[in-house]
Amino acid sequence: MVEVALQPSRHKLVGQPLLYAISVFASLGVFLFGYDQGVMSGIITGPYFKQFFNSPGPLEVGTMVAVLELGALATSIAAGRVGDIIGRKGTLFTGAIVFTIGGAIQTFTSGFYMMIVGRVVSGCGVGLLSTIVPIYQSEISPPNHRGALACMEFTGNIVGYASSVWTDYFCSFIDSDLSWRIPLFVQCIIGAILAAGSLLMPESPRWLIDTDQDAAGMSVIVDLHGGDPTNLIAQAEFQEIKDKVMYERELGEGRSYAVMWKKYKRRVLLAMSSQAFAQLNGINVISYYAPSVFEEAGWLGRDALLMTGINSIIYVLSTLPPWYLVDRWGRRFILLSGAVIMGVALAFTGWWMYIDVPQTPKAVVACVIIFNAAFGYSWGPLPWLYPPEIMPLTFRAKGVSISTATNWAFNFFVGETTPYLQEVITWRLYPMHAFYCTCSFVLVYFLYPETKGVPLEEMDAVFGEEERLDYESERASLMSGARSIDRQSISSGQRPKVNSPTERGWVSRLLYRNDRSTYEPIRDGEE
């Protein structure tokens, strides 16, 4: 056991209150890029916006909406290196400041090109935030609540989207350019709040330990475990993180992107695929262009904005069940079931537009709401949770930066092409994305291992990269019971064990009667 002289805690909050306070402030980061993704959907259909920009065509509108992703793509790649150098907290602060500056440029734009500059600058802030927030959240979360806290964070993203939609709707009643400038200015206020709040948040303990700031790292771990320096669980967690850091250093393989690709190619590809299909599955056809979709279906003017607002409320509500389910049902089942529902909803959206009957407007609204709800429950939150879970500490920032860059690359592709495809292939756009939902189902079913309840330092075992495994873990059970810490091992001075459940849920017993392919924790004597 490494002896560490603890630094006095500067945080008045400890334990779960501190954990939840961190999660709330971190969620402001995803609130921001949720707001920024949704705010353009309403203002681009407004008469004063169209008049100011001289009735922009589909490609101009697509560029104004999607160019944000180019800035996000650039900085999400850089965020891997930035997050390792200045830390998770410093990257969060920098991202909030850059985003706020970009929002100000958009608010006070004098024309098309200045708007493009503002969108790119905001995108740079979004790239930093969207990369570092999931990393930060995963590194301060306990294994048995990591999924729930990440899903709460995604709810913040969708609350941001819904807030932008309703802000657009209420500002549409203003008869001046303020009808679109006010919604853009709101993001500046939120960005400033996040920048100020990030200064009060603790640094990631794993980053501190990885940079040899052991005392500071141990202090944060102690605070997260209730503030008692003698807490044996906190001491064991510190020791496990420190052991993993020292083991990686002893390998002496370096920490470049090339080494990461060579050693963890499968993990990187899985992380990238999760973010790619989150976009290919069709969400930004709805998020960016929901009013346009509803107008195409027959809802006109402000009614299209109203339908978008109603849809956004249900979208927010759909993100709540994963808080409870993701650490109980696991990641795989939620992704699989979400892909099925989304694919069916998109197929029916295209079909109703194709037959174009009087019932089509209401039917399309129903299909879009079902699609959004399924995405909010599954492919919305989990692609932000999965990459930081499966990447090791030494490459976590770089791995997540690559996966997040993939998100923004496909985000840009979908955002740029959607207005054009809506005009050229019309109703066929939606079955096309339904096909991608089918592809994502196949990918998850055959290639994604279950990571529910696995400590970050033991993720090697899930991928079969340690000789300790006596079986393959890829076929992890979709639904296995929770694990508990063996406190007897802690009291005897050993590393804590994680006990497998004596009973599994009835679904697991029914589907996996003779299956032993669930994750088994590292135990004493197996090292």
Short mmCIF file of C-alpha atoms in Angstrom, two decimals:
data_model
loop_
_atom_site.label_atom_id
_atom_site.label_comp_id
_atom_site.label_asym_id
_atom_site.label_seq_id
_atom_site.Cartn_x
_atom_site.Cartn_y
_atom_site.Cartn_z
CA MET A 1 0.00 0.00 0.00
CA VAL A 2 1.38 3.40 -1.02
CA GLU A 3 1.38 5.85 1.88
CA VAL A 4 0.07 9.27 0.90
CA ALA A 5 0.03 12.48 2.93
CA LEU A 6 -3.47 13.79 2.40
CA GLN A 7 -4.07 17.39 1.49
CA PRO A 8 -6.82 19.13 3.46
CA SER A 9 -10.12 19.00 1.62
CA ARG A 10 -11.29 22.28 0.12
CA HIS A 11 -14.76 20.96 -0.60
CA LYS A 12 -17.63 21.49 1.80
CA LEU A 13 -19.56 18.72 0.06
CA VAL A 14 -18.44 15.10 0.42
CA GLY A 15 -19.81 11.71 -0.55
CA GLN A 16 -22.89 11.47 -2.75
CA PRO A 17 -23.78 15.21 -2.46
CA LEU A 18 -20.35 16.02 -3.94
CA LEU A 19 -20.76 13.38 -6.64
CA TYR A 20 -24.17 14.68 -7.67
CA ALA A 21 -23.04 18.32 -7.54
CA ILE A 22 -20.16 17.45 -9.89
CA SER A 23 -22.57 15.63 -12.20
CA VAL A 24 -24.94 18.61 -12.34
CA PHE A 25 -22.19 21.07 -13.25
CA ALA A 26 -20.65 18.65 -15.75
CA SER A 27 -24.09 18.25 -17.29
CA LEU A 28 -24.07 21.96 -18.12
CA GLY A 29 -21.34 21.11 -20.63
CA VAL A 30 -23.59 18.68 -22.48
CA PHE A 31 -26.54 21.06 -21.95
CA LEU A 32 -24.60 23.58 -24.00
CA PHE A 33 -24.02 21.45 -27.04
CA GLY A 34 -27.57 20.09 -26.79
CA TYR A 35 -28.83 23.68 -26.82
CA ASP A 36 -26.58 24.61 -29.70
CA GLN A 37 -27.69 21.61 -31.75
CA GLY A 38 -31.37 22.47 -31.29
CA VAL A 39 -31.35 26.25 -31.42
CA MET A 40 -30.75 26.42 -35.17
CA SER A 41 -33.66 24.09 -35.98
CA GLY A 42 -36.23 26.72 -34.99
CA ILE A 43 -34.62 29.96 -36.11
CA ILE A 44 -33.82 28.81 -39.66
CA THR A 45 -37.55 28.60 -40.42
CA GLY A 46 -38.30 32.06 -39.00
CA PRO A 47 -39.25 34.91 -41.39
CA TYR A 48 -36.84 37.47 -39.85
CA PHE A 49 -33.93 35.02 -40.02
CA LYS A 50 -34.68 34.27 -43.68
CA GLN A 51 -35.02 37.97 -44.44
CA PHE A 52 -31.74 38.88 -42.69
CA PHE A 53 -29.81 36.19 -44.60
CA ASN A 54 -31.60 36.83 -47.93
CA SER A 55 -33.61 33.60 -48.05
CA PRO A 56 -30.71 31.11 -47.83
CA GLY A 57 -30.97 27.93 -49.93
CA PRO A 58 -30.69 24.34 -48.67
CA LEU A 59 -26.90 24.17 -48.98
CA GLU A 60 -26.44 27.53 -47.21
CA VAL A 61 -28.77 26.45 -44.40
CA GLY A 62 -27.02 23.09 -44.18
CA THR A 63 -23.65 24.81 -43.95
CA MET A 64 -24.77 27.21 -41.20
CA VAL A 65 -26.15 24.31 -39.19
CA ALA A 66 -23.44 21.73 -39.81
CA VAL A 67 -20.27 23.87 -39.84
CA LEU A 68 -20.33 23.74 -36.04
CA GLU A 69 -19.32 20.09 -36.38
CA LEU A 70 -16.13 21.03 -38.24
CA GLY A 71 -14.93 23.09 -35.28
CA ALA A 72 -16.04 20.32 -32.92
CA LEU A 73 -14.24 17.72 -35.03
CA ALA A 74 -10.94 19.62 -34.91
CA THR A 75 -10.91 20.27 -31.17
CA SER A 76 -12.30 16.86 -30.21
CA ILE A 77 -9.18 15.32 -31.75
CA ALA A 78 -6.97 17.84 -29.95
CA ALA A 79 -8.89 17.36 -26.68
CA GLY A 80 -7.20 14.00 -26.13
CA ARG A 81 -3.83 15.68 -25.83
CA VAL A 82 -5.19 18.79 -24.10
CA GLY A 83 -7.01 16.70 -21.49
CA ASP A 84 -3.80 14.85 -20.64
CA ILE A 85 -1.76 18.07 -20.34
CA ILE A 86 -3.99 20.54 -18.47
CA GLY A 87 -6.35 18.04 -16.90
CA ARG A 88 -10.05 17.37 -17.17
CA LYS A 89 -11.04 20.43 -15.14
CA GLY A 90 -8.84 22.82 -17.14
CA THR A 91 -10.18 21.47 -20.43
CA LEU A 92 -13.75 21.91 -19.20
CA PHE A 93 -13.08 25.56 -18.31
CA THR A 94 -11.36 26.26 -21.64
CA GLY A 95 -14.21 24.67 -23.60
CA ALA A 96 -16.82 26.77 -21.78
CA ILE A 97 -14.93 30.02 -22.50
CA VAL A 98 -14.45 29.22 -26.20
CA PHE A 99 -18.11 28.24 -26.56
CA THR A 100 -19.26 31.49 -24.95
CA ILE A 101 -17.13 33.56 -27.34
CA GLY A 102 -18.60 31.68 -30.30
CA GLY A 103 -22.12 32.26 -29.03
CA ALA A 104 -21.45 36.00 -28.77
CA ILE A 105 -20.20 36.11 -32.37
CA GLN A 106 -23.37 34.35 -33.56
CA THR A 107 -25.61 36.65 -31.52
CA PHE A 108 -24.14 39.85 -32.94
CA THR A 109 -23.48 38.54 -36.45
CA SER A 110 -23.60 41.02 -39.32
CA GLY A 111 -24.01 38.46 -42.09
CA PHE A 112 -23.60 34.92 -43.38
CA TYR A 113 -19.82 34.65 -43.09
CA MET A 114 -19.69 36.07 -39.58
CA MET A 115 -22.35 33.53 -38.58
CA ILE A 116 -20.16 30.79 -40.05
CA VAL A 117 -17.19 32.01 -37.97
CA GLY A 118 -19.31 32.07 -34.82
CA ARG A 119 -20.58 28.55 -35.47
CA VAL A 120 -17.03 27.27 -35.99
CA VAL A 121 -15.78 28.92 -32.78
CA SER A 122 -18.71 27.52 -30.80
CA GLY A 123 -17.95 24.16 -32.39
CA CYS A 124 -14.40 24.33 -31.05
CA GLY A 125 -15.82 24.77 -27.56
CA VAL A 126 -18.31 21.97 -28.12
CA GLY A 127 -15.51 19.64 -29.25
CA LEU A 128 -13.59 20.18 -26.01
CA LEU A 129 -16.70 19.84 -23.85
CA SER A 130 -18.15 16.80 -25.60
CA THR A 131 -14.83 14.96 -25.25
CA ILE A 132 -13.87 15.84 -21.72
CA VAL A 133 -17.24 15.73 -19.93
CA PRO A 134 -17.81 11.97 -20.46
CA ILE A 135 -14.20 11.26 -19.43
CA TYR A 136 -14.51 13.38 -16.31
CA GLN A 137 -17.86 11.83 -15.39
CA SER A 138 -16.62 8.25 -15.81
CA GLU A 139 -13.48 8.89 -13.79
CA ILE A 140 -15.28 10.23 -10.71
CA SER A 141 -18.18 7.74 -10.78
CA PRO A 142 -18.35 4.46 -8.80
CA PRO A 143 -18.76 1.35 -11.02
CA ASN A 144 -22.29 0.53 -9.87
CA HIS A 145 -23.54 4.08 -10.59
CA ARG A 146 -21.35 5.00 -13.55
CA GLY A 147 -24.02 4.25 -16.12
CA ALA A 148 -26.76 6.07 -14.24
CA LEU A 149 -24.67 9.21 -13.81
CA ALA A 150 -23.68 9.21 -17.47
CA CYS A 151 -27.35 8.88 -18.44
CA MET A 152 -28.23 11.79 -16.12
CA GLU A 153 -25.58 13.75 -17.97
CA PHE A 154 -27.20 12.93 -21.31
CA THR A 155 -30.53 14.09 -19.90
CA GLY A 156 -28.80 17.45 -19.44
CA ASN A 157 -27.98 17.37 -23.15
CA ILE A 158 -31.60 16.78 -24.12
CA VAL A 159 -32.86 19.36 -21.62
CA GLY A 160 -30.55 21.76 -23.46
CA TYR A 161 -32.08 20.72 -26.77
CA ALA A 162 -35.63 21.08 -25.44
CA SER A 163 -34.81 24.46 -23.90
CA SER A 164 -33.57 25.73 -27.25
CA VAL A 165 -36.71 24.49 -29.04
CA TRP A 166 -39.08 26.22 -26.63
CA THR A 167 -36.92 29.36 -26.60
CA ASP A 168 -37.21 29.41 -30.39
CA TYR A 169 -40.98 28.96 -30.15
CA PHE A 170 -41.61 31.77 -27.67
CA CYS A 171 -39.20 34.12 -29.43
CA SER A 172 -41.02 33.46 -32.71
CA PHE A 173 -43.72 35.82 -31.42
CA ILE A 174 -41.20 38.71 -31.45
CA ASP A 175 -41.56 40.81 -34.59
CA SER A 176 -37.90 41.70 -35.14
CA ASP A 177 -34.44 40.19 -35.51
CA LEU A 178 -34.49 39.60 -31.74
CA SER A 179 -36.64 36.56 -32.55
CA TRP A 180 -33.44 34.71 -33.52
CA ARG A 181 -30.74 36.76 -31.75
CA ILE A 182 -32.16 36.13 -28.25
CA PRO A 183 -32.07 32.32 -28.57
CA LEU A 184 -28.45 32.56 -29.70
CA PHE A 185 -27.56 34.84 -26.77
CA VAL A 186 -28.94 32.43 -24.16
CA GLN A 187 -26.10 30.00 -24.89
CA CYS A 188 -23.60 32.70 -23.85
CA ILE A 189 -25.22 32.90 -20.40
CA ILE A 190 -25.08 29.13 -19.88
CA GLY A 191 -21.47 29.03 -21.07
CA ALA A 192 -20.44 31.70 -18.56
CA ILE A 193 -22.15 29.79 -15.73
CA LEU A 194 -20.30 26.58 -16.68
CA ALA A 195 -16.96 28.38 -16.86
CA ALA A 196 -17.47 29.81 -13.36
CA GLY A 197 -18.72 26.51 -11.95
CA SER A 198 -15.83 24.50 -13.38
CA LEU A 199 -13.43 26.50 -11.20
CA LEU A 200 -15.15 25.10 -8.10
CA MET A 201 -15.12 21.45 -9.22
CA PRO A 202 -12.40 19.01 -8.13
CA GLU A 203 -9.98 17.57 -10.64
CA SER A 204 -10.34 13.95 -11.76
CA PRO A 205 -8.55 11.76 -9.17
CA ARG A 206 -7.37 9.38 -11.89
CA TRP A 207 -5.72 12.21 -13.83
CA LEU A 208 -4.09 13.50 -10.64
CA ILE A 209 -2.68 10.07 -9.79
CA ASP A 210 -1.56 9.55 -13.39
CA THR A 211 0.42 12.82 -13.17
CA ASP A 212 1.99 11.83 -9.80
CA GLN A 213 -0.19 14.15 -7.73
CA ASP A 214 -1.00 11.29 -5.38
CA ALA A 215 -1.95 13.38 -2.35
CA ALA A 216 -4.40 15.50 -4.33
CA GLY A 217 -5.83 12.42 -6.03
CA MET A 218 -6.29 10.59 -2.74
CA SER A 219 -7.94 13.67 -1.25
CA VAL A 220 -10.56 13.74 -4.03
CA ILE A 221 -11.19 9.99 -3.67
CA VAL A 222 -11.66 10.43 0.09
CA ASP A 223 -14.11 13.29 -0.48
CA LEU A 224 -16.09 11.17 -2.94
CA HIS A 225 -16.26 8.38 -0.34
CA GLY A 226 -17.56 10.61 2.44
CA GLY A 227 -14.53 12.59 3.64
CA ASP A 228 -13.03 10.02 6.04
CA PRO A 229 -9.27 9.57 5.34
CA THR A 230 -9.35 6.16 7.09
CA ASN A 231 -12.04 4.81 4.75
CA LEU A 232 -10.65 1.44 3.62
CA ILE A 233 -12.66 1.40 0.40
CA ALA A 234 -11.20 4.78 -0.60
CA GLN A 235 -7.71 3.52 0.20
CA ALA A 236 -8.28 0.36 -1.83
CA GLU A 237 -9.57 2.38 -4.79
CA PHE A 238 -6.54 4.65 -4.68
CA GLN A 239 -4.24 1.63 -4.56
CA GLU A 240 -5.94 -0.04 -7.52
CA ILE A 241 -5.66 3.11 -9.65
CA LYS A 242 -2.02 3.59 -8.62
CA ASP A 243 -1.18 -0.05 -9.39
CA LYS A 244 -2.73 0.28 -12.84
CA VAL A 245 -0.77 3.49 -13.55
CA MET A 246 2.52 1.90 -12.46
CA TYR A 247 1.81 -1.26 -14.48
CA GLU A 248 1.24 0.77 -17.64
CA ARG A 249 4.45 2.70 -17.05
CA GLU A 250 6.45 -0.48 -16.54
CA LEU A 251 5.36 -1.68 -19.97
CA GLY A 252 7.22 1.33 -21.40
CA GLU A 253 5.23 1.39 -24.63
CA GLY A 254 4.57 5.12 -24.75
CA ARG A 255 1.20 6.88 -24.94
CA SER A 256 0.94 8.02 -28.53
CA TYR A 257 -2.05 7.55 -30.81
CA ALA A 258 -0.02 4.98 -32.77
CA VAL A 259 0.61 2.87 -29.67
CA MET A 260 -3.05 3.13 -28.70
CA TRP A 261 -4.15 1.97 -32.14
CA LYS A 262 -1.70 -0.95 -32.12
CA LYS A 263 -2.54 -2.16 -28.63
CA TYR A 264 -6.25 -1.31 -28.35
CA LYS A 265 -7.47 -1.32 -31.96
CA ARG A 266 -10.61 -3.28 -31.13
CA ARG A 267 -11.61 -0.95 -28.30
CA VAL A 268 -10.98 2.14 -30.43
CA LEU A 269 -13.07 0.76 -33.29
CA LEU A 270 -15.94 -0.13 -30.95
CA ALA A 271 -15.83 3.34 -29.40
CA MET A 272 -15.84 4.96 -32.85
CA SER A 273 -18.66 2.75 -34.13
CA SER A 274 -20.91 3.62 -31.20
CA GLN A 275 -20.65 7.33 -32.00
CA ALA A 276 -20.90 6.82 -35.76
CA PHE A 277 -24.16 4.89 -35.53
CA ALA A 278 -25.58 7.33 -33.00
CA GLN A 279 -25.61 9.77 -35.93
CA LEU A 280 -26.31 7.37 -38.82
CA ASN A 281 -29.37 6.09 -36.95
CA GLY A 282 -31.04 9.37 -37.87
CA ILE A 283 -31.26 11.51 -34.75
CA ASN A 284 -29.92 14.70 -36.30
CA VAL A 285 -32.41 14.51 -39.15
CA ILE A 286 -34.87 15.21 -36.34
CA SER A 287 -32.78 17.34 -33.94
CA TYR A 288 -31.49 19.80 -36.54
CA TYR A 289 -34.46 19.82 -38.90
CA ALA A 290 -37.51 18.75 -36.87
CA PRO A 291 -39.58 21.80 -37.92
CA SER A 292 -38.65 21.10 -41.55
CA VAL A 293 -39.67 17.45 -41.13
CA PHE A 294 -43.02 18.48 -39.66
CA GLU A 295 -43.52 21.07 -42.43
CA GLU A 296 -42.80 18.34 -44.98
CA ALA A 297 -45.48 16.25 -43.26
CA GLY A 298 -48.06 19.06 -43.39
CA TRP A 299 -47.58 21.17 -40.23
CA LEU A 300 -46.92 24.76 -41.26
CA GLY A 301 -45.26 27.81 -39.70
CA ARG A 302 -45.46 28.12 -35.92
CA ASP A 303 -47.40 24.84 -35.69
CA ALA A 304 -44.27 23.01 -36.83
CA LEU A 305 -42.31 24.67 -34.00
CA LEU A 306 -45.03 23.74 -31.52
CA MET A 307 -44.91 20.08 -32.61
CA THR A 308 -41.13 20.20 -32.24
CA GLY A 309 -41.53 21.55 -28.69
CA ILE A 310 -44.00 18.82 -27.72
CA ASN A 311 -41.65 16.22 -29.20
CA SER A 312 -38.75 17.65 -27.18
CA ILE A 313 -40.62 17.21 -23.88
CA ILE A 314 -41.23 13.53 -24.58
CA TYR A 315 -37.60 13.29 -25.70
CA VAL A 316 -36.46 14.55 -22.29
CA LEU A 317 -38.77 12.14 -20.45
CA SER A 318 -37.40 9.22 -22.48
CA THR A 319 -33.92 9.85 -21.09
CA LEU A 320 -35.07 9.21 -17.51
CA PRO A 321 -35.62 5.38 -17.55
CA PRO A 322 -31.93 4.65 -18.35
CA TRP A 323 -31.00 6.29 -15.02
CA TYR A 324 -32.48 3.20 -13.39
CA LEU A 325 -32.10 0.60 -16.14
CA VAL A 326 -28.56 1.01 -17.49
CA ASP A 327 -26.85 -0.43 -14.39
CA ARG A 328 -29.48 -3.18 -14.10
CA TRP A 329 -30.22 -4.28 -17.67
CA GLY A 330 -26.77 -3.49 -18.99
CA ARG A 331 -25.57 -1.62 -22.06
CA ARG A 332 -26.16 -4.29 -24.71
CA PHE A 333 -29.86 -4.91 -24.16
CA ILE A 334 -30.67 -1.21 -24.15
CA LEU A 335 -28.75 -0.57 -27.38
CA LEU A 336 -30.33 -3.58 -29.11
CA SER A 337 -33.90 -2.78 -28.12
CA GLY A 338 -33.42 0.90 -29.01
CA ALA A 339 -32.16 0.03 -32.49
CA VAL A 340 -35.24 -2.10 -33.18
CA ILE A 341 -37.76 0.55 -32.09
CA MET A 342 -35.94 3.35 -33.91
CA GLY A 343 -35.72 1.37 -37.14
CA VAL A 344 -39.42 0.54 -37.12
CA ALA A 345 -40.40 4.16 -36.35
CA LEU A 346 -38.24 5.54 -39.17
CA ALA A 347 -39.61 3.00 -41.65
CA PHE A 348 -43.17 4.00 -40.81
CA THR A 349 -42.27 7.71 -41.03
CA GLY A 350 -41.19 7.19 -44.63
CA TRP A 351 -44.24 5.06 -45.40
CA TRP A 352 -46.72 7.67 -44.12
CA MET A 353 -44.97 10.38 -46.15
CA TYR A 354 -45.06 8.13 -49.22
CA ILE A 355 -48.82 7.43 -49.10
CA ASP A 356 -49.55 11.10 -48.19
CA VAL A 357 -53.09 10.78 -46.81
CA PRO A 358 -54.99 13.17 -44.51
CA GLN A 359 -53.76 11.22 -41.49
CA THR A 360 -50.09 11.67 -42.50
CA PRO A 361 -49.26 14.82 -40.41
CA LYS A 362 -50.45 13.27 -37.13
CA ALA A 363 -48.96 9.87 -37.97
CA VAL A 364 -45.56 11.41 -38.72
CA VAL A 365 -45.62 13.29 -35.41
CA ALA A 366 -46.37 9.99 -33.61
CA CYS A 367 -43.56 8.16 -35.44
CA VAL A 368 -41.05 10.93 -34.77
CA ILE A 369 -41.97 11.02 -31.08
CA ILE A 370 -41.54 7.23 -30.81
CA PHE A 371 -38.20 7.45 -32.61
CA ASN A 372 -36.96 10.27 -30.39
CA ALA A 373 -38.08 8.44 -27.24
CA ALA A 374 -36.27 5.25 -28.32
CA PHE A 375 -33.11 7.22 -29.11
CA GLY A 376 -33.26 9.09 -25.79
CA TYR A 377 -33.50 5.77 -23.98
CA SER A 378 -30.72 3.99 -25.86
CA TRP A 379 -28.44 5.35 -28.57
CA GLY A 380 -28.55 8.84 -27.06
CA PRO A 381 -26.79 8.30 -23.73
CA LEU A 382 -24.87 5.04 -24.21
CA PRO A 383 -22.41 6.09 -26.95
CA TRP A 384 -21.22 8.80 -24.53
CA LEU A 385 -20.90 6.26 -21.71
CA TYR A 386 -19.32 3.34 -23.56
CA PRO A 387 -16.04 4.82 -24.98
CA PRO A 388 -14.65 6.20 -21.69
CA GLU A 389 -15.63 2.93 -20.00
CA ILE A 390 -13.74 0.64 -22.34
CA MET A 391 -10.56 2.73 -22.83
CA PRO A 392 -7.70 2.34 -20.29
CA LEU A 393 -6.59 5.34 -18.22
CA THR A 394 -3.36 5.90 -20.14
CA PHE A 395 -5.26 6.25 -23.42
CA ARG A 396 -8.70 7.28 -22.20
CA ALA A 397 -8.50 10.93 -23.26
CA LYS A 398 -7.04 10.04 -26.67
CA GLY A 399 -9.47 7.16 -27.26
CA VAL A 400 -12.50 9.23 -26.33
CA SER A 401 -11.22 12.11 -28.44
CA ILE A 402 -11.14 9.80 -31.49
CA SER A 403 -14.63 8.47 -30.79
CA THR A 404 -15.98 11.98 -30.22
CA ALA A 405 -14.31 13.18 -33.42
CA THR A 406 -16.14 10.34 -35.18
CA ASN A 407 -19.39 11.65 -33.70
CA TRP A 408 -18.80 15.13 -35.06
CA ALA A 409 -17.61 13.88 -38.45
CA PHE A 410 -20.81 11.88 -38.97
CA ASN A 411 -22.77 14.69 -37.32
CA PHE A 412 -21.46 17.07 -39.98
CA PHE A 413 -22.18 14.59 -42.77
CA VAL A 414 -25.79 14.09 -41.67
CA GLY A 415 -26.38 17.79 -40.93
CA GLU A 416 -24.92 18.94 -44.24
CA THR A 417 -26.72 16.42 -46.45
CA THR A 418 -30.16 16.28 -44.83
CA PRO A 419 -31.69 19.47 -46.40
CA TYR A 420 -30.52 18.32 -49.83
CA LEU A 421 -31.74 14.73 -49.37
CA GLN A 422 -35.10 15.97 -48.09
CA GLU A 423 -35.59 17.64 -51.47
CA VAL A 424 -34.07 14.95 -53.69
CA ILE A 425 -35.09 11.58 -52.21
CA THR A 426 -37.94 12.92 -50.00
CA TRP A 427 -39.62 10.10 -48.02
CA ARG A 428 -36.83 7.61 -48.84
CA LEU A 429 -34.52 9.42 -46.41
CA TYR A 430 -36.20 7.79 -43.41
CA PRO A 431 -36.05 4.11 -44.52
CA MET A 432 -32.40 4.78 -45.35
CA HIS A 433 -31.69 5.64 -41.72
CA ALA A 434 -33.84 2.67 -40.65
CA PHE A 435 -31.37 0.48 -42.53
CA TYR A 436 -28.53 1.98 -40.46
CA CYS A 437 -30.49 1.07 -37.31
CA THR A 438 -30.50 -2.54 -38.51
CA CYS A 439 -26.74 -2.41 -39.06
CA SER A 440 -26.20 -1.05 -35.54
CA PHE A 441 -28.25 -3.91 -34.08
CA VAL A 442 -26.06 -6.50 -35.82
CA LEU A 443 -22.87 -4.74 -34.71
CA VAL A 444 -23.87 -4.60 -31.05
CA TYR A 445 -25.20 -8.15 -30.99
CA PHE A 446 -22.01 -9.72 -32.29
CA LEU A 447 -19.20 -7.38 -31.16
CA TYR A 448 -20.09 -5.30 -28.08
CA PRO A 449 -19.11 -6.80 -24.70
CA GLU A 450 -21.14 -5.96 -21.60
CA THR A 451 -19.44 -3.46 -19.25
CA LYS A 452 -22.11 -3.13 -16.56
CA GLY A 453 -20.63 -2.95 -13.06
CA VAL A 454 -17.01 -3.43 -14.17
CA PRO A 455 -14.42 -1.19 -12.46
CA LEU A 456 -12.48 0.86 -15.00
CA GLU A 457 -9.18 -0.68 -13.86
CA GLU A 458 -10.50 -4.19 -14.57
CA MET A 459 -11.78 -3.56 -18.09
CA ASP A 460 -8.90 -5.58 -19.56
CA ALA A 461 -10.63 -8.69 -18.23
CA VAL A 462 -13.79 -7.90 -20.20
CA PHE A 463 -11.81 -7.83 -23.44
CA GLY A 464 -9.93 -11.05 -22.64
CA GLU A 465 -6.59 -9.23 -22.51
CA GLU A 466 -5.48 -10.83 -19.24
CA GLU A 467 -4.45 -14.44 -18.67
CA ARG A 468 -6.61 -14.51 -15.56
CA LEU A 469 -9.70 -15.14 -17.65
CA ASP A 470 -10.73 -18.79 -17.84
CA TYR A 471 -13.51 -18.07 -20.32
CA GLU A 472 -14.45 -15.58 -23.02
CA SER A 473 -16.26 -12.47 -21.81
CA GLU A 474 -17.62 -11.16 -25.12
CA ARG A 475 -20.90 -13.05 -24.64
CA ALA A 476 -21.72 -11.16 -21.47
CA SER A 477 -25.21 -11.72 -20.12
CA LEU A 478 -27.71 -9.10 -21.13
CA MET A 479 -29.21 -9.08 -17.67
CA SER A 480 -27.20 -10.18 -14.65
CA GLY A 481 -27.62 -9.10 -11.06
CA ALA A 482 -25.60 -6.43 -9.30
CA ARG A 483 -22.30 -7.22 -7.60
CA SER A 484 -21.34 -6.24 -4.11
CA ILE A 485 -18.02 -5.39 -2.47
CA ASP A 486 -16.59 -7.99 -0.11
CA ARG A 487 -15.88 -5.85 2.94
CA GLN A 488 -14.28 -8.76 4.82
CA SER A 489 -11.34 -8.65 2.43
CA ILE A 490 -11.00 -4.90 3.09
CA SER A 491 -10.90 -5.36 6.84
CA SER A 492 -8.11 -7.93 6.44
CA GLY A 493 -6.00 -5.43 4.51
CA GLN A 494 -6.51 -7.04 1.11
CA ARG A 495 -7.84 -5.47 -2.05
CA PRO A 496 -11.63 -5.59 -2.04
CA LYS A 497 -13.25 -8.36 -4.03
CA VAL A 498 -16.44 -8.04 -5.98
CA ASN A 499 -18.81 -10.90 -5.37
CA SER A 500 -20.81 -12.37 -8.20
CA PRO A 501 -24.51 -12.60 -7.52
CA THR A 502 -25.85 -15.78 -6.05
CA GLU A 503 -28.99 -15.32 -8.08
CA ARG A 504 -29.66 -13.78 -11.44
CA GLY A 505 -32.82 -12.17 -12.69
CA TRP A 506 -35.50 -14.41 -14.18
CA VAL A 507 -34.82 -13.16 -17.70
CA SER A 508 -31.13 -14.01 -17.32
CA ARG A 509 -31.94 -17.45 -15.85
CA LEU A 510 -34.32 -18.14 -18.71
CA LEU A 511 -32.04 -16.98 -21.53
CA TYR A 512 -28.70 -18.00 -20.06
CA ARG A 513 -29.49 -21.10 -18.04
CA ASN A 514 -26.03 -22.66 -18.48
CA ASP A 515 -24.03 -19.55 -19.34
CA ARG A 516 -20.92 -18.60 -17.35
CA SER A 517 -19.75 -15.88 -19.70
CA THR A 518 -20.43 -12.92 -17.42
CA TYR A 519 -17.60 -10.72 -16.22
CA GLU A 520 -15.72 -12.12 -13.23
CA PRO A 521 -13.76 -9.63 -11.10
CA ILE A 522 -10.07 -9.82 -10.36
CA ARG A 523 -9.57 -11.67 -7.11
CA ASP A 524 -6.69 -12.02 -4.69
CA GLY A 525 -4.27 -14.71 -5.71
CA GLU A 526 -5.08 -14.33 -9.41
CA GLU A 527 -2.54 -11.62 -10.14
#
